C-alpha positions as CSV (number, residue, x, y, z in Angstrom):
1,X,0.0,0.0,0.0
2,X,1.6,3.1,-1.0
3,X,0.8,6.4,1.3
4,X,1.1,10.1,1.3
5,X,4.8,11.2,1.3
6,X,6.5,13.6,4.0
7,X,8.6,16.3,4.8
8,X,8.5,19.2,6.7
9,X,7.6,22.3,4.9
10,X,6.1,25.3,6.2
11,X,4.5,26.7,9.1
12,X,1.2,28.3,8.7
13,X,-0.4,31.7,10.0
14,X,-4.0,31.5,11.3
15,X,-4.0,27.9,11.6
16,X,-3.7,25.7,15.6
17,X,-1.1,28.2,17.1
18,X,-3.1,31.3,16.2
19,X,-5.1,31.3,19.5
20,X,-5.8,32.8,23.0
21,X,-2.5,32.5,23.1
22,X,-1.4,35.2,20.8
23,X,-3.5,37.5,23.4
24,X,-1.6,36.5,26.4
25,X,2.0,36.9,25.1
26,X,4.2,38.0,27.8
27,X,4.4,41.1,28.8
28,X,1.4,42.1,27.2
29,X,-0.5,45.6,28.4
30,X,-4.1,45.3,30.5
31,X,-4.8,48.5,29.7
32,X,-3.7,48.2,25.7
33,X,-6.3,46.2,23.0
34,X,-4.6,43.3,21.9
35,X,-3.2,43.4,18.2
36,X,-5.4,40.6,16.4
37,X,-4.1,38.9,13.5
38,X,-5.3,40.4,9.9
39,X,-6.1,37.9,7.7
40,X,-4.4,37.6,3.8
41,X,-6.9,37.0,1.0
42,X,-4.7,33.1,1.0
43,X,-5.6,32.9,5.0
44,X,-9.1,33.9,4.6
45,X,-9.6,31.2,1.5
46,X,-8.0,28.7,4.2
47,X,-10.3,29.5,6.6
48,X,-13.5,29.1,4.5
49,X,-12.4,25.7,3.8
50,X,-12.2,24.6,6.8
51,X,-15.6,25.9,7.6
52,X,-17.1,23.8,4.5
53,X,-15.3,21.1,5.4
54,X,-16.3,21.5,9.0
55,X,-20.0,21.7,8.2
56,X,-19.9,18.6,5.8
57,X,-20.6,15.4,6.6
58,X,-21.3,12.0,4.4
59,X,-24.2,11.3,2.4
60,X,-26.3,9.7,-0.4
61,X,-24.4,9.5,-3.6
62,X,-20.9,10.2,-1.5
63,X,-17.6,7.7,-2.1
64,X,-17.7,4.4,0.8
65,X,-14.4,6.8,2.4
66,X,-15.9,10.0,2.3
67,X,-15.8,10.1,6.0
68,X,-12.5,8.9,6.4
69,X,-11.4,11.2,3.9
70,X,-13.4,14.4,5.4
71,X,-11.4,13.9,9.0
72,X,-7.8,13.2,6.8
73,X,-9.0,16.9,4.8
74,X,-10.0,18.4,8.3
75,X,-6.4,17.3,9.8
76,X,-4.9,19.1,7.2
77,X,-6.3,22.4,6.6
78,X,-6.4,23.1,9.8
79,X,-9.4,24.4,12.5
80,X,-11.0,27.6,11.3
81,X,-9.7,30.9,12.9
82,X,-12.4,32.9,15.0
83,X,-10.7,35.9,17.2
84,X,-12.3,35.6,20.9
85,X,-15.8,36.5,20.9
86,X,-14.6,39.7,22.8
87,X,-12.4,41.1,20.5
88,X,-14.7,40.3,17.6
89,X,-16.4,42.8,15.6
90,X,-18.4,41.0,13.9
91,X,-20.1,37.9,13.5
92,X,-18.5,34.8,12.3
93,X,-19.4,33.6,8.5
94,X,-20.5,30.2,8.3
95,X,-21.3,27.6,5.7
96,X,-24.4,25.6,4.6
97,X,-24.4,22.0,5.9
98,X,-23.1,19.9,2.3
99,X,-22.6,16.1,1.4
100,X,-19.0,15.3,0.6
101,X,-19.3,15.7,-2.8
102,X,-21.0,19.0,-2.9
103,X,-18.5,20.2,-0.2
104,X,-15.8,19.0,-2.5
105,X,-17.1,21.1,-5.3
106,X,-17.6,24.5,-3.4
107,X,-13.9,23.7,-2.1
108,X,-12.2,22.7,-4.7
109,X,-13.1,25.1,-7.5
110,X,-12.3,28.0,-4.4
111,X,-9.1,26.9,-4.4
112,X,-8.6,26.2,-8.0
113,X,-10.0,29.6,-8.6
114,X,-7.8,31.8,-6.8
115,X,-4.5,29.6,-7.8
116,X,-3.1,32.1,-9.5
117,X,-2.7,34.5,-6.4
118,X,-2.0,31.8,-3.7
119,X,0.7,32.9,-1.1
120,X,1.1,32.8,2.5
121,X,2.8,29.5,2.1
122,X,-0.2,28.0,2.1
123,X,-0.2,26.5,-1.3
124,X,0.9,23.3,-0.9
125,X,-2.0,22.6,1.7
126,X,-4.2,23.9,-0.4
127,X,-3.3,22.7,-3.8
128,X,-3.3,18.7,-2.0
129,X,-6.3,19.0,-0.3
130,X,-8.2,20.6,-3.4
131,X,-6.6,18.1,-5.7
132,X,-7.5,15.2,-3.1
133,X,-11.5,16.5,-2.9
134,X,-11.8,16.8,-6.3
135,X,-10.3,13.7,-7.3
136,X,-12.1,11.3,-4.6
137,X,-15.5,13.5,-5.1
138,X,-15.2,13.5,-9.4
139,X,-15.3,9.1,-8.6
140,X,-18.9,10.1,-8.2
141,X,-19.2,13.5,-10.0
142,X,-16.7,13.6,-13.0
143,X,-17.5,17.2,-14.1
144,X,-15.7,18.2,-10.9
145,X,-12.4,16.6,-12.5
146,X,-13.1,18.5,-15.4
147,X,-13.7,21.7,-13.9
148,X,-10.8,21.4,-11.6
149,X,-8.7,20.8,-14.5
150,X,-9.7,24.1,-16.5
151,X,-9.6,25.8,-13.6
152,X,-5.7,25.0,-13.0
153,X,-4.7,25.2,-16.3
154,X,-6.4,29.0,-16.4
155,X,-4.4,29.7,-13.6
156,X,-1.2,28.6,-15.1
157,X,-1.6,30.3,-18.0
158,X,-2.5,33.7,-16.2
159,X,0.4,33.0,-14.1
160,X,2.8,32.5,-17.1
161,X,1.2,35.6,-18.5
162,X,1.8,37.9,-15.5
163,X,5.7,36.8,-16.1
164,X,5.7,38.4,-19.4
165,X,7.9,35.3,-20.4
166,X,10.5,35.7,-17.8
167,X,11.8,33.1,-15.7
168,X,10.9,33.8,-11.6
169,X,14.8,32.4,-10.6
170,X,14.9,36.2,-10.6
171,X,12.1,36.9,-8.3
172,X,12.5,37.8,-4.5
173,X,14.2,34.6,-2.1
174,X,11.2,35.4,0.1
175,X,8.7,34.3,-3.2
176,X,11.3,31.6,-4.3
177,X,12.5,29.3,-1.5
178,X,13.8,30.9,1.0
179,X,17.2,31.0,2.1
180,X,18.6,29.1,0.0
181,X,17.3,30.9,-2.8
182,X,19.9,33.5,-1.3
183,X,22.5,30.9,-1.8
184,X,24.8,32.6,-5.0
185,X,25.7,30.7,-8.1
186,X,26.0,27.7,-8.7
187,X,30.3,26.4,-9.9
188,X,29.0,26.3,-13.3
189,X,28.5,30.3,-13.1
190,X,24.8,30.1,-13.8
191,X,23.0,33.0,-12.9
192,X,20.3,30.7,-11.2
193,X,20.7,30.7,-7.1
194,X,22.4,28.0,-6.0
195,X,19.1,26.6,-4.0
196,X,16.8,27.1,-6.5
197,X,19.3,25.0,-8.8
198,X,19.3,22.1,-7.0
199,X,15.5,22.1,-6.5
200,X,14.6,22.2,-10.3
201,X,17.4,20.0,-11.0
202,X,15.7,17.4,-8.3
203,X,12.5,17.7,-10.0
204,X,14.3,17.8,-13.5
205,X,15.8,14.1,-12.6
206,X,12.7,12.5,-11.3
207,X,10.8,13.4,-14.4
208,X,13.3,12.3,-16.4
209,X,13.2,9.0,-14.3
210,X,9.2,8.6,-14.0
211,X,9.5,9.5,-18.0
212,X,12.0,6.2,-18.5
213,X,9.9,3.9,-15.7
214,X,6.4,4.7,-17.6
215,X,8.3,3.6,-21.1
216,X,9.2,0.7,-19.4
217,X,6.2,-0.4,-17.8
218,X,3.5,1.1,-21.0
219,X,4.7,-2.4,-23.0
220,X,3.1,-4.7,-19.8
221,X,-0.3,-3.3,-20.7
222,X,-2.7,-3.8,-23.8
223,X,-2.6,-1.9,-26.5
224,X,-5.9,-0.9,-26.3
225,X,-6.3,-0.1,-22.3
226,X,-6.6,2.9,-20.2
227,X,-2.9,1.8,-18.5
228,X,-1.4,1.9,-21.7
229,X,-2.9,4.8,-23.1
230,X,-2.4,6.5,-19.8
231,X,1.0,5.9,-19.5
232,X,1.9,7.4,-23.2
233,X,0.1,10.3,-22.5
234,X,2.2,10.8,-19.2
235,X,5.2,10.6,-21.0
236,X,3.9,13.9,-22.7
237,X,3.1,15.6,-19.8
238,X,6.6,14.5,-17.9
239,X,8.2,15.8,-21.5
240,X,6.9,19.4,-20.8
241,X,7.8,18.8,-17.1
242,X,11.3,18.2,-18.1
243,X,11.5,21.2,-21.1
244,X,9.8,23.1,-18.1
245,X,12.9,22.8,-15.7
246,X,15.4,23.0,-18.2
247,X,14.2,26.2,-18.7
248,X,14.5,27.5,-15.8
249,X,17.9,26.1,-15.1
250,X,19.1,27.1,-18.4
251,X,21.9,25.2,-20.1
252,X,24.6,25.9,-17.7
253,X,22.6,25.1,-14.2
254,X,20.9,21.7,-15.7
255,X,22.1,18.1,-14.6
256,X,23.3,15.6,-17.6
257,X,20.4,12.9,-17.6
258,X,21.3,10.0,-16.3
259,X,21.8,6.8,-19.0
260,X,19.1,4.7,-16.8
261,X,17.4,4.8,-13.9
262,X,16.8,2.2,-11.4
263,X,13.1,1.3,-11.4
264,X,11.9,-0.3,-8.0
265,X,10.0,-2.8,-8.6
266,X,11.3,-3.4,-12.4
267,X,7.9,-3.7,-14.8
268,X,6.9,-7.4,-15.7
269,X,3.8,-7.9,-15.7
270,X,0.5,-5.7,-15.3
271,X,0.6,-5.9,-11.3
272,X,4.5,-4.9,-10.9
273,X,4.0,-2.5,-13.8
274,X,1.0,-0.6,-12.1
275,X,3.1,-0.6,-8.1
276,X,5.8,1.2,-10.1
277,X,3.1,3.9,-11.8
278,X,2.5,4.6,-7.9
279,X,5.9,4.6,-7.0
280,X,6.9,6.7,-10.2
281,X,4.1,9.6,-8.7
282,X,5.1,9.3,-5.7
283,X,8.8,10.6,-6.3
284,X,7.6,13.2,-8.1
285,X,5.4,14.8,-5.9
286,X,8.0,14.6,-3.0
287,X,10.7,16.6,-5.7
288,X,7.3,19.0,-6.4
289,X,7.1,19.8,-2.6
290,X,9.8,22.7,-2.6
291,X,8.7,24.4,-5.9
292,X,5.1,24.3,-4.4
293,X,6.3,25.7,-1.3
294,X,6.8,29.0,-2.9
295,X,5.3,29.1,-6.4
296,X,1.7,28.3,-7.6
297,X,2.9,27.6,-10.7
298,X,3.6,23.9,-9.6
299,X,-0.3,23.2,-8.8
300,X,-0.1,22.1,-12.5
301,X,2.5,19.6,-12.2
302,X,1.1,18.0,-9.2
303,X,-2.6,17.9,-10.6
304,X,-1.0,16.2,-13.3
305,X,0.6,13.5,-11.4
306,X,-2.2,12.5,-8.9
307,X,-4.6,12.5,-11.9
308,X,-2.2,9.9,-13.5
309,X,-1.8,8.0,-10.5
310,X,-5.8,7.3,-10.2
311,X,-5.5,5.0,-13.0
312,X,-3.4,2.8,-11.3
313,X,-4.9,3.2,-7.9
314,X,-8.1,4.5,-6.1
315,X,-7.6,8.3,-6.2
316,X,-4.8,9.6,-3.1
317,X,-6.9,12.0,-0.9
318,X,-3.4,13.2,0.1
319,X,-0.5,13.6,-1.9
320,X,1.5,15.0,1.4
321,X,1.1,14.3,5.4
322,X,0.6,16.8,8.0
323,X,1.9,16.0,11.2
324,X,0.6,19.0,11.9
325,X,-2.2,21.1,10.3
326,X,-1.1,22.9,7.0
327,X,2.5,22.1,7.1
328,X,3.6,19.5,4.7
329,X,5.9,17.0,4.2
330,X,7.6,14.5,2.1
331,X,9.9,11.8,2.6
């Protein structure tokens, strides 16, 4: 059984730690009004979700996991963040009580809507747990796939728009990775951070790897399935993946591709073929982790892979775990 990866990622304003406890700092003034938290258009989305999926629960026409599903969703976005009811100015918004399909859809397409202007380091949270409801709801409803899918692909494109062309290695380290996007050049004298190098080089070498593994693996199918037709059109989508990072790395920054790759377990038959499929995903949503720490434009990529890896498997309601709510992690 293959399960979510891990890895710690972020931490996350307004969600568990934003509490009482922000009012009671020490040395904090009686006789001052304490500063409450304002709440980022990214926050704010965060917070509605976990208000739908609060007032969700499972019913007719909802998958057999829905509510195993809705608690793992719950975990992972995180309680909703209400200021103490004496500080508030206003009352609370709430949400209409939804199956877990309808839930799903409101969710999902919120998310999916607003990819484009995601921050807060909240994406990856809210990328996996819109990819997740979508996926396990469109089993019932496949319109929501659908949607989801334009949905992303509008927001990629507005996002590659907004760049004018330009590659975002020269953006801000506070938009690109973080320290390490502060890390100079990299020995080749690329003009791509050193950081930001090895993180689209990592992602750069699992496509190229998944890319090799699916060729292996397509020839263990029929001609005529939905394995082997899936796995060809994968090899497409890792292609662009690959041209994607290359890039942004430029000539002088990118790895030399490996001859071959070690494929665990190797392809010989439909049921080793389709374990490898998982594994194949798998690896490339733990090397999409970083990039979707600090870019939206990665939502794409990873929508791509855990739509892949349902036709191998029963849709992964979570690409990522949370040992804690909205910060991911990979192994």
């Amino acid at each position: 059984m293959h399960f979510p990866v891990s890895r710690r990622g972020l931490l996350t304003a307004g969600v568990g730690g934003l509490s009482l406890g922000l009012l009671t700092a020490c040395g904090l003034r009686l006789d001052q009004d304490p500063e409450i938290p304002t709440l980022d258009a990214t926050q704010q989305l965060r917070n509605r979700l976990a208000r739908i999926l609060d007032s969700a629960s499972p019913g007719a026409g909802d998958p057999e996991t829905a509510g195993e599903n809705l608690a793992d969703f719950v975990a992972a976005i995180g309680p909703e963040w209400n200021p103490p009811t004496e500080f508030a100015t206003e009352a609370p918004p709430t949400e209409e009580d939804r199956t877990f399909v309808q839930a799903a859809e409101v969710a999902s397409r919120a998310v999916f809507e607003a990819a484009a202007s995601l921050g807060s380091g909240l994406i990856p949270v809210l990328a996996d747990v819109a990819t997740g409801l979508a996926l396990v709801a469109g089993t019932k409803k496949p319109e929501i796939i659908t949607t989801a899918d334009e949905l992303i692909r509008a927001g990629r494109e507005e996002l590659d728009q907004s760049r004018d062309g330009g590659d975002d290695a020269t953006a801000s380290p506070s938009a690109t990775g973080g320290a390490d996007a502060d890390a100079g050049t990299n020995d080749s004298g690329s003009q791509v951070p050193k950081g930001r190098a090895e993180m689209f080089n990592a992602i750069l070498n699992q496509s190229r790897a998944a890319a090799y593994g699916y060729e292996r693996l397509a020839v263990n199918f029929d001609s005529k399935s939905r394995e082997r037709k899936a796995a060809l059109a994968r090899l497409e989508s890792l292609g662009a993946l690959s041209g994607e990072m290359l890039e942004r790395l430029g000539e002088d920054a990118a790895d030399p591709a490996a001859s071959a790759w070690k494929l665990d377990p190797t392809p010989t038959d439909a049921d080793s073929a389709k374990e490898l499929a998982l594994s194949l995903e798998d690896g490339v949503a733990s090397a999409l982790l970083p990039w979707l720490e600090a870019d939206a434009s990665a939502i794409l990529r990873l929508w791509e892979s855990a739509r892949n890896r349902m036709v191998f498997a029963a849709p992964q309601p979570l690409r990522f775990t949370y040992d804690e709510p909205g910060q991911a992690e990979v192994q």
